[in-house]
Coordinates of C-alpha atoms and ligand atoms in Angstrom, one line a residue:
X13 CA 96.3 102.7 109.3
X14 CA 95.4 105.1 106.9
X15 CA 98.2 105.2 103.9
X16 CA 99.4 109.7 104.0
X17 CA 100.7 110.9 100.4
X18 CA 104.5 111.2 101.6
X19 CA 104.3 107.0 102.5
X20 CA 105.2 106.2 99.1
X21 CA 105.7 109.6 97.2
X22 CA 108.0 110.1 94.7
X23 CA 109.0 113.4 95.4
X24 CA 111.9 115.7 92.8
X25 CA 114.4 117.9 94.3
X26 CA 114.7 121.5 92.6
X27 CA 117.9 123.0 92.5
X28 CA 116.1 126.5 91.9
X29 CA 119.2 128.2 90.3
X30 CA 119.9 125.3 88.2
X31 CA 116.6 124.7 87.1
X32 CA 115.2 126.8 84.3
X33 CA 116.1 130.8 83.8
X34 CA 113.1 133.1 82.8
X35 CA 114.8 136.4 82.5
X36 CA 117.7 135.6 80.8
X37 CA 120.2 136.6 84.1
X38 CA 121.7 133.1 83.9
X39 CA 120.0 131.8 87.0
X40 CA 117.1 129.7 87.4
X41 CA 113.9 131.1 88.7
X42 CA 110.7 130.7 90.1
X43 CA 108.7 132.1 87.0
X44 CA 111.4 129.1 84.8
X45 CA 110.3 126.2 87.5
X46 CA 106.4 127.2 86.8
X47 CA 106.5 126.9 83.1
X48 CA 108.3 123.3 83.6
X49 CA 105.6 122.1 86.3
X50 CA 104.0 120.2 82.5
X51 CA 107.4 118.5 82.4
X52 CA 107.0 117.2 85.8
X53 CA 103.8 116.5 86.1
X54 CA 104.1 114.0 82.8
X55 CA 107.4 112.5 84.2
X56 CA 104.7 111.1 86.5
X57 CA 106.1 112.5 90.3
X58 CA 104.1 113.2 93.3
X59 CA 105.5 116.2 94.7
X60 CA 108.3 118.7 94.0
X61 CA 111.3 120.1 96.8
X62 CA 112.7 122.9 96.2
X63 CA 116.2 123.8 97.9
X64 CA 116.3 127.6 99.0
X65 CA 114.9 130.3 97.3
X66 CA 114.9 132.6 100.1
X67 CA 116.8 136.4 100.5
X68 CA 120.2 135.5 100.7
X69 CA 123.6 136.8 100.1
X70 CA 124.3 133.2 98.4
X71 CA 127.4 132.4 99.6
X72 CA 126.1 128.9 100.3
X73 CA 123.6 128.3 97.6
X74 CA 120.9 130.0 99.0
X75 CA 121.6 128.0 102.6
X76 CA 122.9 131.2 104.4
X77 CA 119.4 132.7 104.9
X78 CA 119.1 136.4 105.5
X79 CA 115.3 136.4 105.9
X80 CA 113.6 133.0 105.6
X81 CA 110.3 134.6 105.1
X82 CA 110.6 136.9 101.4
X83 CA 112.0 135.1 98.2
X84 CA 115.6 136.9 96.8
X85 CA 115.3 139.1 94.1
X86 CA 117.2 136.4 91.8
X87 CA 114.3 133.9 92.3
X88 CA 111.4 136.4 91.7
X89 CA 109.0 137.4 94.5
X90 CA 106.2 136.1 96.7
X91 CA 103.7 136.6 94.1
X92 CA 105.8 134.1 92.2
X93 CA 106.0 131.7 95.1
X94 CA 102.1 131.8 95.6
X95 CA 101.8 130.8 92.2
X96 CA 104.0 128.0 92.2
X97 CA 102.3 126.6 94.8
X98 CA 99.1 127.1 93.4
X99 CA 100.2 126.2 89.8
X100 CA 101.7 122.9 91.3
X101 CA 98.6 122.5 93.2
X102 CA 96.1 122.5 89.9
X103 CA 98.7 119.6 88.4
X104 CA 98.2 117.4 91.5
X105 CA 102.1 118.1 92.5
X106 CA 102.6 118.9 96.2
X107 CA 105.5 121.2 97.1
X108 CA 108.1 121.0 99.9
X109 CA 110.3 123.7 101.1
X110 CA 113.6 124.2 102.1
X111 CA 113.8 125.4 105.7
X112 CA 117.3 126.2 107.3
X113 CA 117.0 126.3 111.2
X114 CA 120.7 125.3 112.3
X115 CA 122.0 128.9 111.3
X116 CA 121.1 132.4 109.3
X117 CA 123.2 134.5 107.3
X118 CA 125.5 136.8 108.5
X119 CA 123.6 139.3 106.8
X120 CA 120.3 138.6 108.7
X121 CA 118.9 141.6 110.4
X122 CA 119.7 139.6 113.5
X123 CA 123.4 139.0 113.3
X124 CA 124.0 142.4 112.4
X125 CA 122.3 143.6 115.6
X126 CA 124.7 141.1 117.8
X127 CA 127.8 142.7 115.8
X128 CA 126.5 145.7 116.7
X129 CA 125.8 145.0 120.4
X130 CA 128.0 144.3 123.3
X131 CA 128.9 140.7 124.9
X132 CA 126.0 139.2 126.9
X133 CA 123.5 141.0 125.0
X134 CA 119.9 140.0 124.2
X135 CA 120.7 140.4 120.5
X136 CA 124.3 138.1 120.9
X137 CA 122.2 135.4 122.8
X138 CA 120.4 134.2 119.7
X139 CA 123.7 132.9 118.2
X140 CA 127.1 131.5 120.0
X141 CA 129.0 134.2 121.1
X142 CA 131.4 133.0 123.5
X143 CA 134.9 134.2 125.1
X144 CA 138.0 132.8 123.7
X145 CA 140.4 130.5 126.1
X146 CA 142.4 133.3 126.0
X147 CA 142.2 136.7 123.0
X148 CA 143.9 134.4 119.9
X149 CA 142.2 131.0 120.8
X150 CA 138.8 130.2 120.2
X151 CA 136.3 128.8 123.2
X152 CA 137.0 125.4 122.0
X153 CA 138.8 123.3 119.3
X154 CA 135.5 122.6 116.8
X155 CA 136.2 122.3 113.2
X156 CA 134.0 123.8 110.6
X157 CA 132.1 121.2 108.1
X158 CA 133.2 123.0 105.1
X159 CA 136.6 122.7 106.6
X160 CA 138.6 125.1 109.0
X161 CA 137.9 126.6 112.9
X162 CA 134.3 126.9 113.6
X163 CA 134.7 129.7 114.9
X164 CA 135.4 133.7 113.7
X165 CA 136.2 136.7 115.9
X166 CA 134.9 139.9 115.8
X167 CA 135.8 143.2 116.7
X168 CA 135.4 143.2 120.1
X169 CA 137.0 139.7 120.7
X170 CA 134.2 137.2 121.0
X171 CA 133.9 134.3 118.6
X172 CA 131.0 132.9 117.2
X173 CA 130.1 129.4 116.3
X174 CA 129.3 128.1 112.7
X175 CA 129.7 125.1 112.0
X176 CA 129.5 126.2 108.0
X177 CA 131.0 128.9 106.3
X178 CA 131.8 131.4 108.8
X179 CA 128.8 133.6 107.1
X180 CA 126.7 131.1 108.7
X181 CA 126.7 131.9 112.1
X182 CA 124.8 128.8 114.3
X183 CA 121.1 130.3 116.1
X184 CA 121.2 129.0 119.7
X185 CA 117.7 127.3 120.1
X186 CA 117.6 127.9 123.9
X187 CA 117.1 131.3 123.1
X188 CA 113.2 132.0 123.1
X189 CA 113.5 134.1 120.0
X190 CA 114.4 131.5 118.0
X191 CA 112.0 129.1 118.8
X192 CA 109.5 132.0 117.5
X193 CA 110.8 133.0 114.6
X194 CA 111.1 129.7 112.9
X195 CA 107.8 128.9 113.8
X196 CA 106.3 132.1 112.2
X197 CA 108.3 131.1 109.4
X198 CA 107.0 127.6 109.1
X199 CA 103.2 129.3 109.5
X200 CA 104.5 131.7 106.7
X201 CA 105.3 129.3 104.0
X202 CA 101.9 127.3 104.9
X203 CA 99.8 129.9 104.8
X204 CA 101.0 130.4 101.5
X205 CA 100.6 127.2 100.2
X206 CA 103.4 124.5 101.2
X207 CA 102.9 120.9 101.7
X208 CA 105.8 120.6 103.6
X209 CA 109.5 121.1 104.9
X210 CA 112.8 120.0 104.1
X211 CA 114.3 120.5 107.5
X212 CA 118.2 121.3 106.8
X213 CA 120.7 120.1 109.1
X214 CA 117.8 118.5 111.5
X215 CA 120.0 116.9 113.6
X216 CA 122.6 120.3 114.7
X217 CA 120.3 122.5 116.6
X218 CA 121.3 121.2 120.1
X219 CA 125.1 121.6 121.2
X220 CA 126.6 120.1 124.2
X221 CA 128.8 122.3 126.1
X222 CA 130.7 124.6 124.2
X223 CA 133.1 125.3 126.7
X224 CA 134.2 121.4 126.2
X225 CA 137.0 120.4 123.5
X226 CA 136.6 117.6 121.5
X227 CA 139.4 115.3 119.6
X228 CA 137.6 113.6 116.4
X229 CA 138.1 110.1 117.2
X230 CA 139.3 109.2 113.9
X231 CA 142.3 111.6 114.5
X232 CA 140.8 113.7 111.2
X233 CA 142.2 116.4 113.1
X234 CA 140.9 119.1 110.2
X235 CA 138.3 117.1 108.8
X236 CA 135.7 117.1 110.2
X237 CA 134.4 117.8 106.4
X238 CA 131.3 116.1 103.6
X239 CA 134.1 114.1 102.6
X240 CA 134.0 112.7 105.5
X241 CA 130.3 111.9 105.6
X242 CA 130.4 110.5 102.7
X243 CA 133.0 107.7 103.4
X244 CA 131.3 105.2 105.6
X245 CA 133.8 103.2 107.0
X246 CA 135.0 106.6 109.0
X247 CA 131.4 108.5 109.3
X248 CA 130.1 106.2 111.2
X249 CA 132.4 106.5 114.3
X250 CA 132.5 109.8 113.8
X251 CA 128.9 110.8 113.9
X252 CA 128.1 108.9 117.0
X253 CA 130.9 111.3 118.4
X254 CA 129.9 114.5 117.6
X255 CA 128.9 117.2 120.3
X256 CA 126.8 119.4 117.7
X257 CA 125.0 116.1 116.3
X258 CA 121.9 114.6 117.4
X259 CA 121.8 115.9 120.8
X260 CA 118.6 114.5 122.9
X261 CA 117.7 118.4 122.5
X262 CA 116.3 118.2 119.2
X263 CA 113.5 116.2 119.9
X264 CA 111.7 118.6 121.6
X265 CA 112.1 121.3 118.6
X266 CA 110.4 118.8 116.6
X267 CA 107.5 117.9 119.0
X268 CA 106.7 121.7 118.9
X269 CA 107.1 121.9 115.1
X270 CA 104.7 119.1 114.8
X271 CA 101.5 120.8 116.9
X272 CA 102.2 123.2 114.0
X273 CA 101.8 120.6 111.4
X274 CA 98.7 119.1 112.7
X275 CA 97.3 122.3 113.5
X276 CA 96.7 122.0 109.7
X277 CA 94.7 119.1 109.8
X278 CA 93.6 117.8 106.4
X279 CA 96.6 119.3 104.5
X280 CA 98.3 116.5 105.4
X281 CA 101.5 119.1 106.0
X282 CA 104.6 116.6 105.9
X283 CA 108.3 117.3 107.4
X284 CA 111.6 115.0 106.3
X285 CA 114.7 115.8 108.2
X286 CA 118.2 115.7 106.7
X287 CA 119.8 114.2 109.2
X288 CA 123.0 112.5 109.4
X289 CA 123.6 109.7 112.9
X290 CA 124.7 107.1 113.7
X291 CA 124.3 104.0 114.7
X292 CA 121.2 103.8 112.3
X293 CA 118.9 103.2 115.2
X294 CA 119.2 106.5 116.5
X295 CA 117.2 107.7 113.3
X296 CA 114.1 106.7 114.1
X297 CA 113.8 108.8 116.8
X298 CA 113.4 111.4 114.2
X299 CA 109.9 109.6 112.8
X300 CA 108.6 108.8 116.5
X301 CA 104.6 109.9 116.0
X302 CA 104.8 113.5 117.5
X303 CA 107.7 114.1 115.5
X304 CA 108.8 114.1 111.9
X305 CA 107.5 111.9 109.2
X306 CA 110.1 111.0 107.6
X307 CA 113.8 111.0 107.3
X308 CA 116.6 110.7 104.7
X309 CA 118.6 108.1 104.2
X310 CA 121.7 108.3 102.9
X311 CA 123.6 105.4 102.8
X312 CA 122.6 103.9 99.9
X313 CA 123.2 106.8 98.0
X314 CA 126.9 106.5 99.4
X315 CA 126.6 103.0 99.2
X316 CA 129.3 101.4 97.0
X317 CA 127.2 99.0 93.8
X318 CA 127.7 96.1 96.0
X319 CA 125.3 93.5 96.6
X320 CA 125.8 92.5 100.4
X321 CA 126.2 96.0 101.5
X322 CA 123.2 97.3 99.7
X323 CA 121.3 94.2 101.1
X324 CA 122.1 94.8 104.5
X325 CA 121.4 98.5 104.1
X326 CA 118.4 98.1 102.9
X327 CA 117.1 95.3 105.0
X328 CA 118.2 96.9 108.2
X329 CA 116.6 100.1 107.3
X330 CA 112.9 98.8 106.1
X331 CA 113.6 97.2 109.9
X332 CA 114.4 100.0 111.5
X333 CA 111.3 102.1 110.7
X334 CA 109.0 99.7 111.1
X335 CA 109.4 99.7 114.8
X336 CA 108.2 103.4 114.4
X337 CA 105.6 102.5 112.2
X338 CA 107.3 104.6 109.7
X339 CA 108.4 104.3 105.8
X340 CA 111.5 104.6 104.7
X341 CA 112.7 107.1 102.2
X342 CA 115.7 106.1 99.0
X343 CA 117.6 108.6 96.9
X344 CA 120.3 108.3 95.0
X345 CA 122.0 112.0 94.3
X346 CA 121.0 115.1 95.7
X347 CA 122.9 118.6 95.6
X348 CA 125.6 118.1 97.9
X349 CA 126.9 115.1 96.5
X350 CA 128.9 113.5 93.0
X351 CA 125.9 112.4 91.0
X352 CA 125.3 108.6 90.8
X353 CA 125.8 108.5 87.2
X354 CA 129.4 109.6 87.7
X355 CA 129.5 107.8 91.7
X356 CA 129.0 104.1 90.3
X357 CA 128.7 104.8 86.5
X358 CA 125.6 105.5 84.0
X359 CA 125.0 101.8 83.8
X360 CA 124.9 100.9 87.0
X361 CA 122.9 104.3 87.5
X362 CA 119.7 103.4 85.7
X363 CA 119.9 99.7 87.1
X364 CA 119.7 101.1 90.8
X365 CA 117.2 103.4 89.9
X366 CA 114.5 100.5 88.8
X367 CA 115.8 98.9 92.1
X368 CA 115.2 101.6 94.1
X369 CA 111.5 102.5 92.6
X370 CA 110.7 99.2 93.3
X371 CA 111.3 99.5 97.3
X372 CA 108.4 100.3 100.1
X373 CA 108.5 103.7 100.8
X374 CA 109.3 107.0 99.3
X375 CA 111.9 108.3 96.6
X376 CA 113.8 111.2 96.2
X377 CA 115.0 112.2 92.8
X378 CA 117.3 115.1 92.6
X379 CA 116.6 117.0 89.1
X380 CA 118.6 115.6 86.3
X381 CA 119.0 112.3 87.5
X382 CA 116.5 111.3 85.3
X383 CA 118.2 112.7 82.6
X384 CA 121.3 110.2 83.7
X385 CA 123.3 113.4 84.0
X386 CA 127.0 112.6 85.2
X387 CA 128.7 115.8 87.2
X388 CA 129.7 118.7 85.4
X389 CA 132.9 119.5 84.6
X390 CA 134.7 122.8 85.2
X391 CA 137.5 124.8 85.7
X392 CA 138.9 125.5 89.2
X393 CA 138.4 129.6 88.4
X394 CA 134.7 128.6 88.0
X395 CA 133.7 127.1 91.4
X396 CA 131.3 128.8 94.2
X397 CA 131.2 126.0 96.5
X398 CA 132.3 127.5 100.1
X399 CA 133.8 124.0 100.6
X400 CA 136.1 124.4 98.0
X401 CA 137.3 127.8 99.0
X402 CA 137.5 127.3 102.8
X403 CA 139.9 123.8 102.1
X404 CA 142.2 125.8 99.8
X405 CA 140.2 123.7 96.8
X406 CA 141.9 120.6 98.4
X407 CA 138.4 119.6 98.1
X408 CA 136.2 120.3 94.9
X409 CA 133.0 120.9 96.4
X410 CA 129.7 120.4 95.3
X411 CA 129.4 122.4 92.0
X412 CA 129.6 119.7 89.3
X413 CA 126.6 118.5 90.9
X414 CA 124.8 121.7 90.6
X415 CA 125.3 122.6 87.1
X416 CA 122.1 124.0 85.0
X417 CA 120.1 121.4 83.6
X418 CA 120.1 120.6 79.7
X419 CA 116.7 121.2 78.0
X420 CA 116.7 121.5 74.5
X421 CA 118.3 122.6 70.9
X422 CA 122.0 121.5 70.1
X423 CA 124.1 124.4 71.5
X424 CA 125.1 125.4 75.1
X425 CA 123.2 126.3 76.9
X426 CA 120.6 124.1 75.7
X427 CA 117.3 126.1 76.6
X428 CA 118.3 126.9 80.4
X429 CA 118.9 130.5 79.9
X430 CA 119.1 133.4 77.5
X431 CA 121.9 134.2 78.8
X432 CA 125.3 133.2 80.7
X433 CA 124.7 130.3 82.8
X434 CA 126.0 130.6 86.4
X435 CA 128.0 127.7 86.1
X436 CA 129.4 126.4 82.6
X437 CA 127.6 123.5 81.0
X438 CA 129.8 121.4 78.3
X439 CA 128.6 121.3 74.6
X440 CA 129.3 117.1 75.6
X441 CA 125.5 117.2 77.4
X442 CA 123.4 117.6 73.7
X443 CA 122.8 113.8 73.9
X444 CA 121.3 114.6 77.5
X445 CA 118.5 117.4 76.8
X446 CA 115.3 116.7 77.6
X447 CA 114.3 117.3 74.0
X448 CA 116.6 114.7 73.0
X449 CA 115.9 112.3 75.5
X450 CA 112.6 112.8 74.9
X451 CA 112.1 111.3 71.6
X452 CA 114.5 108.2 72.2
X453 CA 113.0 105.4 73.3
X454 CA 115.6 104.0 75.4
X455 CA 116.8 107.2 77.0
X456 CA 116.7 107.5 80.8
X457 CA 114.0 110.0 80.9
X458 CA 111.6 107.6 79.3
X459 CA 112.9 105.0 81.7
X460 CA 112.1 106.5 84.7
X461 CA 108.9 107.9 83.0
X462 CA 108.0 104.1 82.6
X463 CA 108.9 103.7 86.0
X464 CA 107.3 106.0 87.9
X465 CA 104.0 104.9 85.5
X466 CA 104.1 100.8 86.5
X467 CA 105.3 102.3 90.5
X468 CA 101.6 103.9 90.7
X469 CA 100.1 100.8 88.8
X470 CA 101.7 97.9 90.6
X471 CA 103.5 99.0 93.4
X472 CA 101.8 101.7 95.3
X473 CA 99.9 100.0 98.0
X474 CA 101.4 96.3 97.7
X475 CA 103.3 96.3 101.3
X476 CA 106.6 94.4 102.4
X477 CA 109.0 93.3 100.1
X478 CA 109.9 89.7 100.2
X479 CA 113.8 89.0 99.3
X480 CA 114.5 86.3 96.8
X481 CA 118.4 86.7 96.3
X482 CA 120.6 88.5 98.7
X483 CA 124.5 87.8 97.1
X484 CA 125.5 88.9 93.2
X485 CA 122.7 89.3 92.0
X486 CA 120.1 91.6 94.1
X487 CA 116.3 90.6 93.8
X488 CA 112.8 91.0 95.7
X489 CA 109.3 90.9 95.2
X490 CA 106.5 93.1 95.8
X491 CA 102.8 92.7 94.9
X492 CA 102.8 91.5 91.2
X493 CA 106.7 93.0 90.6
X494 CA 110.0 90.9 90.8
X495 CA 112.9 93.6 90.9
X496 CA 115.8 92.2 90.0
X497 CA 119.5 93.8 89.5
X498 CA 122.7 92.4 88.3
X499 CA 125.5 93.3 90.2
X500 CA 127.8 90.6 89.6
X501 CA 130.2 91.0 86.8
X502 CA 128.3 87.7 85.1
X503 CA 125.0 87.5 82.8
X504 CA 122.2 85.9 84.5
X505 CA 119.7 83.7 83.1
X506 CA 116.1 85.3 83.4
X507 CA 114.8 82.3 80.9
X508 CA 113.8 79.9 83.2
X509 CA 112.7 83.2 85.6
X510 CA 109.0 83.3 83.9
X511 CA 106.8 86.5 83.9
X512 CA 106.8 89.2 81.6
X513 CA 109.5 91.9 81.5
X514 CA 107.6 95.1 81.8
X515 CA 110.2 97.0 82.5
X516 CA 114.7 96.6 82.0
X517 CA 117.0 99.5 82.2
X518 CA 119.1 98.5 79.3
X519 CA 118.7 95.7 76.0
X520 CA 118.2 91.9 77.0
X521 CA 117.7 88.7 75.8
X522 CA 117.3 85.5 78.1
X523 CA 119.9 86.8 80.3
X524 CA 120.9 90.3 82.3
X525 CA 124.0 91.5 81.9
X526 CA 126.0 93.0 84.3
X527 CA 124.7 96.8 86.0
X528 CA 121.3 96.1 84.4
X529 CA 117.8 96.2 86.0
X530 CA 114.3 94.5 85.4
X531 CA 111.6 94.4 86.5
X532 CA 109.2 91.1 86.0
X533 CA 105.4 91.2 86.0
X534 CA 104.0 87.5 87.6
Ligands
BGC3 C1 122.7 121.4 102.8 C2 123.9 121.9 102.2 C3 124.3 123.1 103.0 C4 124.4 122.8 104.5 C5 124.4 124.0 105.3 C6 123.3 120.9 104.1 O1 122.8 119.9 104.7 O2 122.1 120.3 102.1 O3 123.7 122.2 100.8 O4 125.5 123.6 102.5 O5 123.4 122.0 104.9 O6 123.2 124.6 105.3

């Protein structure tokens, strides 16, 4: 079988607005994320993704989409988009874009035509609008993922469904209209030069009947919430329970999507789906061969630094695709969760990420994680994450995560902007610019650097992975590399191991300590 470029990509999430400013308005842009494509290219990835950069009120970072086909003003234009893609292009980077199809903005042109229409309307049947039980009760007794009813009323007493923040109202994707919009938009972004989609929420679009309550069968009665997701002794039986998750319906969306795809032929056009099921199995069906290519997998970046569950995460899942003749993909952080330097600690953090280089398949790294950035602090008066607004901050939300990267000089804020930075960075993140980082040796930019270097020179092509020790202490091998990571609270002795050590994420001698990484070249 011919080996496609997303098999074993390493590919680095944008977080547009925290990525580099241009214009001095405090916000990243597309013009900043051009004149850092050098930065990228020599950290040695295969292909960018950027989150959404399209018009948007921005009440959800740029995931409440108000017309998925122009860029917002805060980002820069299309011209800047087309040369993005092209300036990646000449650097060998491939790009991947966001696309949102579970809901639009409130303020899309669309939504504001059902507001502005009656009940049964052509306009009202692209989204949910449904009757309440009776005029104070909603159709049904859904709860929001960002916490609170899934529902809102409007003036004339019909609710609509969104299962985000309620300026996120859900498309119905039986509704012909739908089905050809999105596909315009995916031909949109092609034309113009993407490599690919992020498909957000890939597992919502189908709901079963609406008219149908549903008890959470963890008795969670309000949370139904991330938090939730990210736990997995409860996500699990929740997800398999869910009447707006991985509904057979979705399938066929992606069949369709997927003419589209190959309709492109040699541009090798790749789509990964967020998606979030359970049991595990039901994933796959994502990556059957007219459907997706690929599909995240979060648990190990919930995954607690534990050798025996990573083990039988990992084993299970390189399993589990095969059956589709698929590859897996690994990340560790993304924007919508803690970052794992502050999840499992920095050292552990740079262990797992040789261990997770190392793997068959294809990495995500979400930017700054190769800085070994830990959250960001702030104060409560500084947050925008809907989450944290619409649980009365009894959650925190995803902001620490999303604060502007550190590039350079000694003062906030280091390089990202002229001006104010949309979320506060701490003077405490000097020792984590990329200029500093860049000339220490041992810093975990020139890790990964080395990383992602011996990855294309040892790794990329070598098949399965052959497990050497499954309990304490984690290692495999693959082609010439033994990975190994310590995740016992003991040294081990690498003397007698033989090899050379190309590659360790921290000091060693004739033994690893503790939350430290190596790899050996036989
Ligand atoms: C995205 C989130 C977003 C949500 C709603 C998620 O899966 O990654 O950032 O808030 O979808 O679009």
């Amino acid at each position: 079988m011919v080996s496609k470029w997303w098999n074993e990509a390493v590919i680095y999430q944008i977080y547009p607005r925290s990525f580099q400013d241009s214009n001095g308005d405090g916000e990243g842009d597309l013009k900043g994320i051009i004149s850092r494509l050098s930065y990228l290219r020599d950290l040695g990835v295969d292909a960018i993704w950027l989150s959404p950069f399209y018009r948007s009120p921005n009440k959800d970072g740029g995931y409440d989409v108000a017309n998925p086909r122009d860029v917002d003003p805060r980002f820069g234009n299309l011209e800047d988009a087309k040369e993005l893609f092209k300036r990646a292009h000449e650097f060998g980077l491939r790009v991947v874009v966001d696309i949102v199809p579970n809901h639009f903005s409130s303020e899309h042109k669309w939504f504001k035509e059902a507001l502005n229409d009656v009940p049964g309307s052509a306009a009202r049947q692209r989204f949910h609008f449904y009757d309440g039980k009776d005029s104070n009760t909603p159709p049904n007794n859904w709860i929001s993922l960002f916490g609170g009813p899934a529902w809102t009323q409007v003036a004339d007493g019909q609710w609509y469904l969104h299962l985000f923040d309620s300026s996120q109202p859900d498309l119905n994707w039986e509704n012909p209209d739908v089905k050809a919009d999105f596909e315009e938009t995916l031909r949109f972004w092609l034309d113009l030069g993407a490599d690919g989609f992020r498909i957000d929420v890939a597992h919502g679009l189908a709901k079963d009947d609406i008219h149908i309550d549903h008890h959470d069968p963890q008795g969670l009665s309000d949370a139904l919430r991330l938090d939730v997701l990210m736990e997995p002794e409860r996500r699990n039986d929740y997800l398999a329970n869910i009447p707006f998750f991985d509904r057979d319906g979705v399938h066929e969306i992606y069949r369709d999507w997927r003419k589209i795809f190959d309709s492109y032929g040699e541009r090798d056009v790749m789509a990964v789906a967020e998606i979030w099921v359970h049991p595990p199995q039901r994933a796959t069906r994502y990556v059957r061969s007219d459907e997706l290519h690929q599909f995240f997998n979060f648990d190990v970046m919930n995954a607690p630094f534990d050798s025996e569950y990573l083990y039988q995460s990992i084993s299970e899942m390189l399993k589990l695709v095969k059956v589709e003749n698929a590859w897996p993909t690994w990340c560790l952080s993304n924007h919508d969760c803690e970052r794992v330097a502050s999840r499992i600690g920095a050292d552990a953090a740079r262990a797992m990420a040789l261990f997770v280089l190392g793997l068959p398949g294809s990495t995500y790294i979400y930017n700054g994680q190769e800085l070994g950035l830990p959250n960001g602090e702030m104060d409560d008066s500084d947050r925008q994450d809907p989450i944290y607004f619409r649980t009365q901050g009894r959650q925190k939300g995803r902001d620490g995560a999303r604060v502007p990267l550190p590039w350079s000089g000694n003062e906030v804020p280091f390089g990202f902007t002229s001006g104010k930075p949309w979320l506060p960075i701490k003077q405490q993140w000097q020792e984590f610019t990329v200029e500093h980082e860049d000339k220490d040796p041992d810093s975990s930019l020139n890790l990964y650097r080395r990383a992602l270097q011996l990855r294309k020179q040892y790794l990329i092509g070598s098949g399965d992975l052959t497990w050497i020790s499954t309990s304490g202490v984690l290692s495999y091998k693959r082609g010439p590399i033994t990975v190994i990571v310590n995740i016992s609270d003991q040294p081990y002795s690498i003397a007698e191991l033989g090899g050379q050590v190309i590659l360790a994420s921290h000091q060693i001698s004739d033994s690893l300590p503790p939350k430290a990484g190596l790899w050996l070249l036989s």
